[in-house]
């Protein structure tokens, strides 16, 4: 696999999330970074390359290697991370963000960062974009150099669009800032064999973003641990046989007291019902609409809080516990689970926003996510691997023959009324 298309030719299930303003986009970006490895493991679907079974279940490291254009010096001295790699920093001016959370090994290009700060960008965003702008663009049009059009974001996208990470923070183009707005792309998930599965995970991610914003959860953990989790997520059947670093108590102390009801204008959150955490967490422009708070525009040393006080721990945790909630025998894990959080959020919505029929329509999607996390439904990668192993003529040498290829194409995705990949019992019975 010595060509870049072997990486970019693999498919992902990307969800682009619209934020109401830059503050919300930055929050979304930060909250979703620790979830990227979890969703990669849940959707793992890439166990075969060039006719061979691989020792991994997901595509991520293939993408990293196929797009890595660093020199030997850049790799050895850790001057740059790969173009296709993990996120390098958190960017939200949140009082719970600690210096040790942003502990990525890639140095921050200080000259570029200081230029961005001089033009009005705050420290966190300047650090983020400096690491993007340090790279040479892979594609550049002659007119972008001779007569750059600064009323568009074309030149910026030559840099931004050729850095691939699990989360992408997307500013609106200058000409459409009010029509398009601030967005966040969630890019770690693998495409699934069936429409139902793709819909289920897309819906789950969207609902999860609504819930984490509504309850203001704290997923912060060191970026280095997120990187380790990305490696873990690619292991064979990581959902059932691996554990992931994650905060043991990510639920905020006063979440139980927040009576969320939503509104017609913003179904995600009813801002008037959520107590502000600090002054910089909310602000309004002259017209009364949410905007970038003054403290978020302040000096470079603003965003980092003092690394004192109570710190969350990040114990290795099974995905079933992270998604479905901890068993009663795990009193040290206080968080309720991602799926119970989503259901709790849905329960706060009035029937004018979510009718009983609509709520019932979401249940099959949430049930699939729950079953996948618990191991009752296997990942596409596990199903594909088992079909190959059970195929006539398979010699246990990783070679995927024609009969195995035929079975994968015709059988994977068939099961449970065509809505899933079949459960673990059916695979065991077919052996």
CSV table of C-alpha atoms in Angstrom, one decimal:
chain,number,residue,atom,x,y,z
A,1,UNK,CA,0.0,0.0,0.0
A,2,UNK,CA,2.5,2.6,-1.3
A,3,UNK,CA,0.1,5.2,-2.7
A,4,UNK,CA,-2.0,7.9,-1.0
A,5,UNK,CA,-5.4,6.6,-2.4
A,6,UNK,CA,-5.1,3.5,-0.2
A,7,UNK,CA,-5.7,5.9,2.7
A,8,UNK,CA,-8.1,8.4,1.2
A,9,UNK,CA,-9.9,5.7,-0.7
A,10,UNK,CA,-11.3,4.3,2.5
A,11,UNK,CA,-14.8,5.6,3.5
A,12,UNK,CA,-15.9,7.3,6.7
A,13,UNK,CA,-19.3,8.3,8.1
A,14,UNK,CA,-18.9,12.0,8.7
A,15,UNK,CA,-21.4,14.2,10.6
A,16,UNK,CA,-21.2,17.9,10.1
A,17,UNK,CA,-22.7,19.8,13.1
A,18,UNK,CA,-24.1,23.3,12.9
A,19,UNK,CA,-23.3,25.6,15.8
A,20,UNK,CA,-25.3,28.7,16.7
A,21,UNK,CA,-22.1,30.8,17.2
A,22,UNK,CA,-18.3,30.5,17.6
A,23,UNK,CA,-18.6,29.8,21.3
A,24,UNK,CA,-20.8,26.8,20.8
A,25,UNK,CA,-18.7,25.5,17.9
A,26,UNK,CA,-15.6,25.6,20.2
A,27,UNK,CA,-17.5,23.8,22.9
A,28,UNK,CA,-18.7,21.2,20.5
A,29,UNK,CA,-15.2,20.6,19.2
A,30,UNK,CA,-13.7,20.1,22.6
A,31,UNK,CA,-16.5,17.9,23.9
A,32,UNK,CA,-16.3,15.6,20.9
A,33,UNK,CA,-12.5,15.0,20.8
A,34,UNK,CA,-12.5,12.4,23.6
A,35,UNK,CA,-15.5,10.6,21.9
A,36,UNK,CA,-13.7,10.1,18.5
A,37,UNK,CA,-11.9,6.9,19.5
A,38,UNK,CA,-15.0,5.5,21.1
A,39,UNK,CA,-17.1,6.0,18.0
A,40,UNK,CA,-14.3,4.6,15.8
A,41,UNK,CA,-14.3,1.4,17.8
A,42,UNK,CA,-18.1,1.1,17.7
A,43,UNK,CA,-18.1,1.5,13.9
A,44,UNK,CA,-15.0,-0.4,13.0
A,45,UNK,CA,-15.4,-1.8,9.5
A,46,UNK,CA,-12.1,-2.1,7.7
A,47,UNK,CA,-10.3,-5.5,8.4
A,48,UNK,CA,-9.2,-6.2,4.8
A,49,UNK,CA,-6.6,-4.5,2.6
A,50,UNK,CA,-5.5,-5.6,-0.9
A,51,UNK,CA,-7.0,-9.1,-0.4
A,52,UNK,CA,-5.5,-9.7,3.0
A,53,UNK,CA,-7.0,-9.8,6.5
A,54,UNK,CA,-5.3,-7.2,8.6
A,55,UNK,CA,-4.5,-7.4,12.3
A,56,UNK,CA,-6.6,-4.3,12.9
A,57,UNK,CA,-10.3,-3.5,12.5
A,58,UNK,CA,-10.3,0.2,11.5
A,59,UNK,CA,-8.8,2.4,8.8
A,60,UNK,CA,-7.3,5.2,10.8
A,61,UNK,CA,-3.6,4.3,10.9
A,62,UNK,CA,-3.7,3.5,7.2
A,63,UNK,CA,-5.0,7.0,6.5
A,64,UNK,CA,-2.2,8.4,8.7
A,65,UNK,CA,0.6,6.5,7.0
A,66,UNK,CA,-0.7,7.0,3.4
A,67,UNK,CA,-0.9,10.8,4.0
A,68,UNK,CA,2.3,11.3,5.9
A,69,UNK,CA,4.6,13.6,4.0
A,70,UNK,CA,7.0,14.5,6.8
A,71,UNK,CA,10.7,14.4,6.4
A,72,UNK,CA,12.9,12.1,8.5
A,73,UNK,CA,14.0,15.1,10.5
A,74,UNK,CA,10.4,16.3,11.1
A,75,UNK,CA,9.5,12.8,12.3
A,76,UNK,CA,12.6,12.3,14.5
A,77,UNK,CA,12.4,15.7,16.2
A,78,UNK,CA,8.6,15.7,16.3
A,79,UNK,CA,8.5,19.0,14.5
A,80,UNK,CA,5.2,18.0,12.9
A,81,UNK,CA,2.5,15.5,13.5
A,82,UNK,CA,1.1,13.6,10.4
A,83,UNK,CA,-1.3,15.5,8.2
A,84,UNK,CA,-3.8,12.8,8.9
A,85,UNK,CA,-3.6,12.3,12.6
A,86,UNK,CA,-5.2,13.0,16.0
A,87,UNK,CA,-6.4,16.4,17.2
A,88,UNK,CA,-3.6,18.4,18.7
A,89,UNK,CA,-5.4,20.7,21.1
A,90,UNK,CA,-8.6,21.8,22.7
A,91,UNK,CA,-9.9,25.3,21.8
A,92,UNK,CA,-12.8,26.3,24.0
A,93,UNK,CA,-12.2,29.0,26.7
A,94,UNK,CA,-13.6,26.7,29.4
A,95,UNK,CA,-12.7,27.2,33.0
A,96,UNK,CA,-12.3,23.4,33.4
A,97,UNK,CA,-9.6,23.2,30.7
A,98,UNK,CA,-6.2,22.6,32.2
A,99,UNK,CA,-2.7,23.2,30.8
A,100,UNK,CA,-2.1,19.4,31.1
A,101,UNK,CA,-5.0,18.6,28.9
A,102,UNK,CA,-3.3,20.3,25.9
A,103,UNK,CA,-0.2,18.1,26.1
A,104,UNK,CA,0.3,17.1,22.5
A,105,UNK,CA,3.9,16.5,21.5
A,106,UNK,CA,3.8,18.7,18.4
A,107,UNK,CA,5.4,22.1,19.1
A,108,UNK,CA,3.4,25.2,18.5
A,109,UNK,CA,4.9,27.4,15.8
A,110,UNK,CA,5.4,30.5,17.9
A,111,UNK,CA,6.0,33.0,15.0
A,112,UNK,CA,2.8,32.1,13.3
A,113,UNK,CA,0.9,32.0,16.6
A,114,UNK,CA,2.1,35.5,17.6
A,115,UNK,CA,1.0,36.9,14.2
A,116,UNK,CA,-2.5,35.4,14.7
A,117,UNK,CA,-2.7,36.9,18.2
A,118,UNK,CA,-1.6,40.3,16.9
A,119,UNK,CA,-4.5,40.1,14.5
A,120,UNK,CA,-7.0,39.6,17.3
A,121,UNK,CA,-7.1,35.8,17.8
A,122,UNK,CA,-7.0,34.4,21.3
A,123,UNK,CA,-4.4,32.1,22.6
A,124,UNK,CA,-6.2,28.8,22.1
A,125,UNK,CA,-7.4,29.4,18.6
A,126,UNK,CA,-4.0,30.8,17.7
A,127,UNK,CA,-2.3,27.7,18.9
A,128,UNK,CA,-4.8,25.5,16.9
A,129,UNK,CA,-4.5,27.4,13.6
A,130,UNK,CA,-0.7,27.8,13.9
A,131,UNK,CA,-0.3,24.1,13.8
A,132,UNK,CA,-2.4,24.0,10.7
A,133,UNK,CA,-0.7,26.9,8.9
A,134,UNK,CA,2.8,25.6,9.5
A,135,UNK,CA,2.4,23.0,6.7
A,136,UNK,CA,2.9,23.7,3.0
A,137,UNK,CA,-0.4,23.2,1.1
A,138,UNK,CA,-0.4,20.2,-1.2
A,139,UNK,CA,-2.5,22.0,-3.8
A,140,UNK,CA,-2.2,25.6,-4.7
A,141,UNK,CA,-3.5,27.6,-7.6
A,142,UNK,CA,-1.2,30.2,-9.3
A,143,UNK,CA,-3.8,33.0,-8.9
A,144,UNK,CA,-3.9,32.3,-5.1
A,145,UNK,CA,-0.3,33.5,-5.0
A,146,UNK,CA,-0.3,36.3,-7.6
A,147,UNK,CA,-3.8,37.8,-6.9
A,148,UNK,CA,-5.2,36.2,-3.7
A,149,UNK,CA,-8.9,37.0,-3.2
A,150,UNK,CA,-9.1,37.9,0.5
A,151,UNK,CA,-12.9,38.1,0.4
A,152,UNK,CA,-13.0,34.3,0.1
A,153,UNK,CA,-11.5,31.5,2.3
A,154,UNK,CA,-10.1,29.6,-0.7
A,155,UNK,CA,-6.5,30.1,0.3
A,156,UNK,CA,-7.2,29.3,3.9
A,157,UNK,CA,-8.9,26.1,2.9
A,158,UNK,CA,-5.8,25.0,1.0
A,159,UNK,CA,-4.2,24.7,4.4
A,160,UNK,CA,-7.2,23.8,6.5
A,161,UNK,CA,-8.6,21.2,4.1
A,162,UNK,CA,-5.3,19.3,3.8
A,163,UNK,CA,-5.0,18.6,7.5
A,164,UNK,CA,-7.2,15.7,8.4
A,165,UNK,CA,-8.2,15.1,12.0
A,166,UNK,CA,-11.1,13.3,13.8
A,167,UNK,CA,-12.6,16.7,14.5
A,168,UNK,CA,-12.5,19.7,12.2
A,169,UNK,CA,-13.3,23.2,13.4
A,170,UNK,CA,-14.8,25.0,10.4
A,171,UNK,CA,-15.1,28.8,10.3
A,172,UNK,CA,-17.8,30.2,7.9
A,173,UNK,CA,-16.5,31.6,4.6
A,174,UNK,CA,-16.3,35.4,4.7
A,175,UNK,CA,-19.0,35.9,2.1
A,176,UNK,CA,-21.5,33.7,3.9
A,177,UNK,CA,-20.8,34.1,7.5
A,178,UNK,CA,-24.4,34.6,8.4
A,179,UNK,CA,-25.9,32.0,6.0
A,180,UNK,CA,-23.4,29.1,6.7
A,181,UNK,CA,-22.2,29.8,10.2
A,182,UNK,CA,-19.7,27.9,12.4
A,183,UNK,CA,-19.5,24.2,12.0
A,184,UNK,CA,-17.8,21.1,13.5
A,185,UNK,CA,-17.1,18.0,11.5
A,186,UNK,CA,-17.0,14.7,13.3
A,187,UNK,CA,-14.9,12.4,11.1
A,188,UNK,CA,-13.7,9.3,13.1
A,189,UNK,CA,-16.6,6.9,12.4
A,190,UNK,CA,-16.4,4.2,9.7
A,191,UNK,CA,-19.1,3.8,7.1
A,192,UNK,CA,-21.4,0.9,7.8
A,193,UNK,CA,-22.8,-1.7,5.4
A,194,UNK,CA,-26.4,-0.8,5.8
A,195,UNK,CA,-28.4,2.5,5.7
A,196,UNK,CA,-29.9,1.7,9.0
A,197,UNK,CA,-26.6,1.5,10.8
A,198,UNK,CA,-25.3,4.7,9.2
A,199,UNK,CA,-28.5,6.5,10.2
A,200,UNK,CA,-28.3,5.1,13.8
A,201,UNK,CA,-24.8,6.3,14.4
A,202,UNK,CA,-25.4,9.7,12.7
A,203,UNK,CA,-28.5,10.2,14.8
A,204,UNK,CA,-26.7,9.1,18.0
A,205,UNK,CA,-23.9,11.6,17.4
A,206,UNK,CA,-26.3,14.4,16.7
A,207,UNK,CA,-28.4,13.7,19.8
A,208,UNK,CA,-25.2,13.3,21.9
A,209,UNK,CA,-24.0,16.7,20.9
A,210,UNK,CA,-27.4,18.2,22.0
A,211,UNK,CA,-27.1,16.4,25.3
A,212,UNK,CA,-23.5,17.4,26.1
A,213,UNK,CA,-24.3,21.0,25.4
A,214,UNK,CA,-27.5,20.9,27.4
A,215,UNK,CA,-25.9,19.4,30.5
A,216,UNK,CA,-22.5,21.1,30.0
A,217,UNK,CA,-20.6,17.9,30.6
A,218,UNK,CA,-16.8,17.8,31.2
A,219,UNK,CA,-15.1,15.2,29.0
A,220,UNK,CA,-11.7,16.9,29.2
A,221,UNK,CA,-8.8,14.5,29.4
A,222,UNK,CA,-5.1,14.8,28.3
A,223,UNK,CA,-4.8,14.8,24.5
A,224,UNK,CA,-2.1,12.2,24.8
A,225,UNK,CA,-4.7,9.8,26.3
A,226,UNK,CA,-7.0,10.5,23.4
A,227,UNK,CA,-4.2,9.5,21.0
A,228,UNK,CA,-3.7,6.3,23.0
A,229,UNK,CA,-7.4,5.6,22.7
A,230,UNK,CA,-7.3,6.1,18.9
A,231,UNK,CA,-4.6,3.3,18.8
A,232,UNK,CA,-6.7,1.1,21.1
A,233,UNK,CA,-9.8,1.6,19.0
A,234,UNK,CA,-8.2,-0.1,16.0
A,235,UNK,CA,-7.5,-3.3,17.7
A,236,UNK,CA,-9.4,-6.5,16.7
A,237,UNK,CA,-12.9,-6.4,18.4
A,238,UNK,CA,-11.8,-3.4,20.5
A,239,UNK,CA,-15.4,-2.9,21.6
A,240,UNK,CA,-15.4,-6.1,23.6
A,241,UNK,CA,-11.7,-6.7,24.4
A,242,UNK,CA,-10.2,-3.3,25.0
A,243,UNK,CA,-10.6,-0.6,27.5
A,244,UNK,CA,-10.4,3.2,27.0
A,245,UNK,CA,-9.1,6.0,29.1
A,246,UNK,CA,-12.0,8.3,30.1
A,247,UNK,CA,-13.1,10.6,32.9
A,248,UNK,CA,-14.8,8.6,35.7
A,249,UNK,CA,-17.0,11.6,36.6
A,250,UNK,CA,-17.7,13.7,33.6
A,251,UNK,CA,-21.2,14.8,34.7
A,252,UNK,CA,-21.3,18.3,36.2
A,253,UNK,CA,-22.3,18.7,39.8
A,254,UNK,CA,-25.4,20.7,39.1
A,255,UNK,CA,-26.7,18.8,36.0
A,256,UNK,CA,-29.5,17.3,38.1
A,257,UNK,CA,-30.8,20.7,38.8
A,258,UNK,CA,-31.0,21.9,35.2
A,259,UNK,CA,-34.7,21.8,34.1
A,260,UNK,CA,-34.1,21.8,30.3
A,261,UNK,CA,-37.1,22.5,28.2
A,262,UNK,CA,-35.7,23.9,24.9
A,263,UNK,CA,-37.2,26.4,22.6
A,264,UNK,CA,-38.5,26.8,19.1
A,265,UNK,CA,-35.4,28.8,18.1
A,266,UNK,CA,-32.9,26.6,19.8
A,267,UNK,CA,-34.1,23.0,20.4
A,268,UNK,CA,-30.7,22.1,21.8
A,269,UNK,CA,-30.7,24.2,24.9
A,270,UNK,CA,-32.9,26.6,26.7
A,271,UNK,CA,-30.3,29.1,27.7
A,272,UNK,CA,-32.4,30.9,30.3
A,273,UNK,CA,-32.7,27.7,32.3
A,274,UNK,CA,-29.0,26.9,32.5
A,275,UNK,CA,-27.0,28.6,35.2
A,276,UNK,CA,-23.9,30.3,33.9
A,277,UNK,CA,-20.6,28.7,35.0
A,278,UNK,CA,-18.3,31.7,34.6
A,279,UNK,CA,-18.6,35.1,33.0
A,280,UNK,CA,-16.9,33.9,29.8
A,281,UNK,CA,-19.3,31.1,29.2
A,282,UNK,CA,-22.0,33.5,27.8
A,283,UNK,CA,-22.1,36.8,26.1
A,284,UNK,CA,-24.2,38.8,23.6
A,285,UNK,CA,-23.5,41.1,20.8
A,286,UNK,CA,-25.0,44.6,20.5
A,287,UNK,CA,-28.1,43.0,18.8
A,288,UNK,CA,-28.6,40.6,21.7
A,289,UNK,CA,-27.5,37.5,19.9
A,290,UNK,CA,-24.8,35.2,21.3
A,291,UNK,CA,-21.3,36.1,20.4
A,292,UNK,CA,-17.7,35.7,21.4
A,293,UNK,CA,-17.3,36.8,25.0
A,294,UNK,CA,-14.8,39.6,25.8
A,295,UNK,CA,-12.7,37.3,27.9
A,296,UNK,CA,-12.4,34.9,25.0
A,297,UNK,CA,-10.8,37.7,23.0
A,298,UNK,CA,-8.4,38.6,25.7
A,299,UNK,CA,-4.7,38.1,26.3
A,300,UNK,CA,-2.8,34.9,25.3
A,301,UNK,CA,-2.6,33.5,28.8
A,302,UNK,CA,-6.3,33.7,29.4
A,303,UNK,CA,-7.7,30.2,28.7
A,304,UNK,CA,-5.7,28.1,31.1
A,305,UNK,CA,-6.9,27.7,34.6
A,306,UNK,CA,-4.7,27.0,37.5
A,307,UNK,CA,-3.9,23.3,37.7
A,308,UNK,CA,-5.1,23.1,41.3
A,309,UNK,CA,-8.2,21.7,42.9
A,310,UNK,CA,-10.0,18.5,42.3
A,311,UNK,CA,-9.0,16.6,39.1
A,312,UNK,CA,-10.9,13.9,37.4
A,313,UNK,CA,-9.2,10.5,36.9
A,314,UNK,CA,-9.2,8.6,33.7
A,315,UNK,CA,-9.4,4.9,34.4
A,316,UNK,CA,-9.4,2.4,31.5
A,317,UNK,CA,-13.1,1.7,31.0
A,318,UNK,CA,-14.9,-0.8,28.7
A,319,UNK,CA,-17.0,0.7,25.9
A,320,UNK,CA,-20.1,-0.9,27.3
A,321,UNK,CA,-19.7,1.0,30.5
A,322,UNK,CA,-19.0,4.3,28.7
A,323,UNK,CA,-22.0,4.0,26.4
A,324,UNK,CA,-24.6,2.1,28.5
A,325,UNK,CA,-23.6,3.2,31.9
A,326,UNK,CA,-21.6,1.5,34.7
A,327,UNK,CA,-22.7,-1.7,36.4
A,328,UNK,CA,-23.8,-1.5,40.0
A,329,UNK,CA,-20.5,-3.1,41.0
A,330,UNK,CA,-18.5,-0.1,39.7
A,331,UNK,CA,-19.2,2.6,42.4
A,332,UNK,CA,-16.0,4.4,41.4
A,333,UNK,CA,-17.5,5.4,38.0
A,334,UNK,CA,-20.0,8.1,38.7
A,335,UNK,CA,-21.0,9.2,35.2
A,336,UNK,CA,-24.3,7.7,33.9
A,337,UNK,CA,-23.2,6.6,30.4
A,338,UNK,CA,-23.6,8.4,27.1
A,339,UNK,CA,-26.8,6.6,26.1
A,340,UNK,CA,-28.6,7.3,29.4
A,341,UNK,CA,-27.5,10.9,29.0
A,342,UNK,CA,-29.1,11.1,25.5
A,343,UNK,CA,-32.3,9.6,26.8
A,344,UNK,CA,-32.3,11.9,29.7
A,345,UNK,CA,-32.0,14.8,27.4
A,346,UNK,CA,-34.9,13.5,25.2
A,347,UNK,CA,-37.0,13.2,28.3
A,348,UNK,CA,-36.6,17.0,28.9
A,349,UNK,CA,-38.0,18.0,25.5
A,350,UNK,CA,-41.7,19.0,25.4
A,351,UNK,CA,-44.0,17.2,23.1
A,352,UNK,CA,-44.2,20.3,20.9
A,353,UNK,CA,-40.6,19.6,20.0
A,354,UNK,CA,-40.5,15.8,20.1
A,355,UNK,CA,-43.8,13.9,19.8
A,356,UNK,CA,-44.2,10.4,21.3
A,357,UNK,CA,-44.2,8.9,17.8
A,358,UNK,CA,-41.0,10.7,17.0
A,359,UNK,CA,-39.4,9.6,20.2
A,360,UNK,CA,-40.5,6.0,19.5
A,361,UNK,CA,-38.9,6.3,16.0
A,362,UNK,CA,-35.5,7.1,17.6
A,363,UNK,CA,-35.6,4.0,19.8
A,364,UNK,CA,-34.4,1.4,17.2
A,365,UNK,CA,-31.4,3.6,16.4
A,366,UNK,CA,-30.5,4.0,20.1
A,367,UNK,CA,-31.0,0.3,20.7
A,368,UNK,CA,-28.5,-0.6,17.9
A,369,UNK,CA,-25.9,1.6,19.5
A,370,UNK,CA,-26.6,0.0,22.9
A,371,UNK,CA,-26.3,-3.5,21.5
A,372,UNK,CA,-23.2,-2.7,19.6
A,373,UNK,CA,-21.5,-1.3,22.7
A,374,UNK,CA,-22.6,-4.3,24.8
A,375,UNK,CA,-21.4,-6.8,22.3
A,376,UNK,CA,-24.8,-8.2,21.5
A,377,UNK,CA,-24.4,-6.9,17.9
A,378,UNK,CA,-20.9,-7.2,16.4
A,379,UNK,CA,-19.1,-4.6,14.4
A,380,UNK,CA,-18.9,-4.8,10.6
A,381,UNK,CA,-15.2,-5.6,11.0
A,382,UNK,CA,-15.9,-8.6,13.2
A,383,UNK,CA,-18.7,-9.8,10.9
A,384,UNK,CA,-16.4,-9.5,7.8
A,385,UNK,CA,-13.5,-11.3,9.6
A,386,UNK,CA,-15.8,-14.2,10.7
A,387,UNK,CA,-17.3,-14.6,7.2
A,388,UNK,CA,-13.8,-14.8,5.7
A,389,UNK,CA,-12.7,-17.3,8.3
A,390,UNK,CA,-15.7,-19.5,7.7
A,391,UNK,CA,-15.3,-19.5,4.0
A,392,UNK,CA,-14.4,-22.7,2.1
A,393,UNK,CA,-10.8,-22.6,1.1
A,394,UNK,CA,-9.6,-20.2,3.7
A,395,UNK,CA,-6.3,-21.5,4.9
A,396,UNK,CA,-5.8,-19.2,7.9
A,397,UNK,CA,-3.0,-17.3,6.1
A,398,UNK,CA,-4.9,-14.0,5.9
A,399,UNK,CA,-5.5,-14.3,2.1
A,400,UNK,CA,-9.1,-13.5,1.2
A,401,UNK,CA,-10.1,-15.7,-1.8
A,402,UNK,CA,-12.8,-15.3,-4.3
A,403,UNK,CA,-15.3,-17.4,-2.4
A,404,UNK,CA,-14.7,-15.3,0.7
A,405,UNK,CA,-15.1,-12.1,-1.3
A,406,UNK,CA,-18.4,-13.3,-2.7
A,407,UNK,CA,-19.7,-14.1,0.8
A,408,UNK,CA,-18.6,-10.8,2.3
A,409,UNK,CA,-20.4,-8.9,-0.5
A,410,UNK,CA,-23.5,-11.0,-0.3
A,411,UNK,CA,-23.8,-11.7,3.4
A,412,UNK,CA,-22.4,-8.8,5.4
A,413,UNK,CA,-25.2,-6.5,6.3
A,414,UNK,CA,-27.9,-9.2,6.2
A,415,UNK,CA,-29.4,-9.9,9.6
A,416,UNK,CA,-32.0,-8.7,12.0
A,417,UNK,CA,-34.5,-7.8,9.3
A,418,UNK,CA,-31.7,-6.3,7.2
A,419,UNK,CA,-31.2,-3.5,9.8
A,420,UNK,CA,-27.9,-4.7,11.3
A,421,UNK,CA,-25.0,-7.1,11.0
A,422,UNK,CA,-26.5,-9.9,12.9
A,423,UNK,CA,-25.7,-10.7,16.5
A,424,UNK,CA,-22.9,-12.6,18.1
A,425,UNK,CA,-25.1,-15.6,18.7
A,426,UNK,CA,-25.8,-16.1,15.0
A,427,UNK,CA,-22.1,-15.9,14.3
A,428,UNK,CA,-21.3,-18.4,17.0
A,429,UNK,CA,-23.9,-20.7,15.6
A,430,UNK,CA,-22.5,-20.6,12.1
A,431,UNK,CA,-19.1,-21.7,13.1
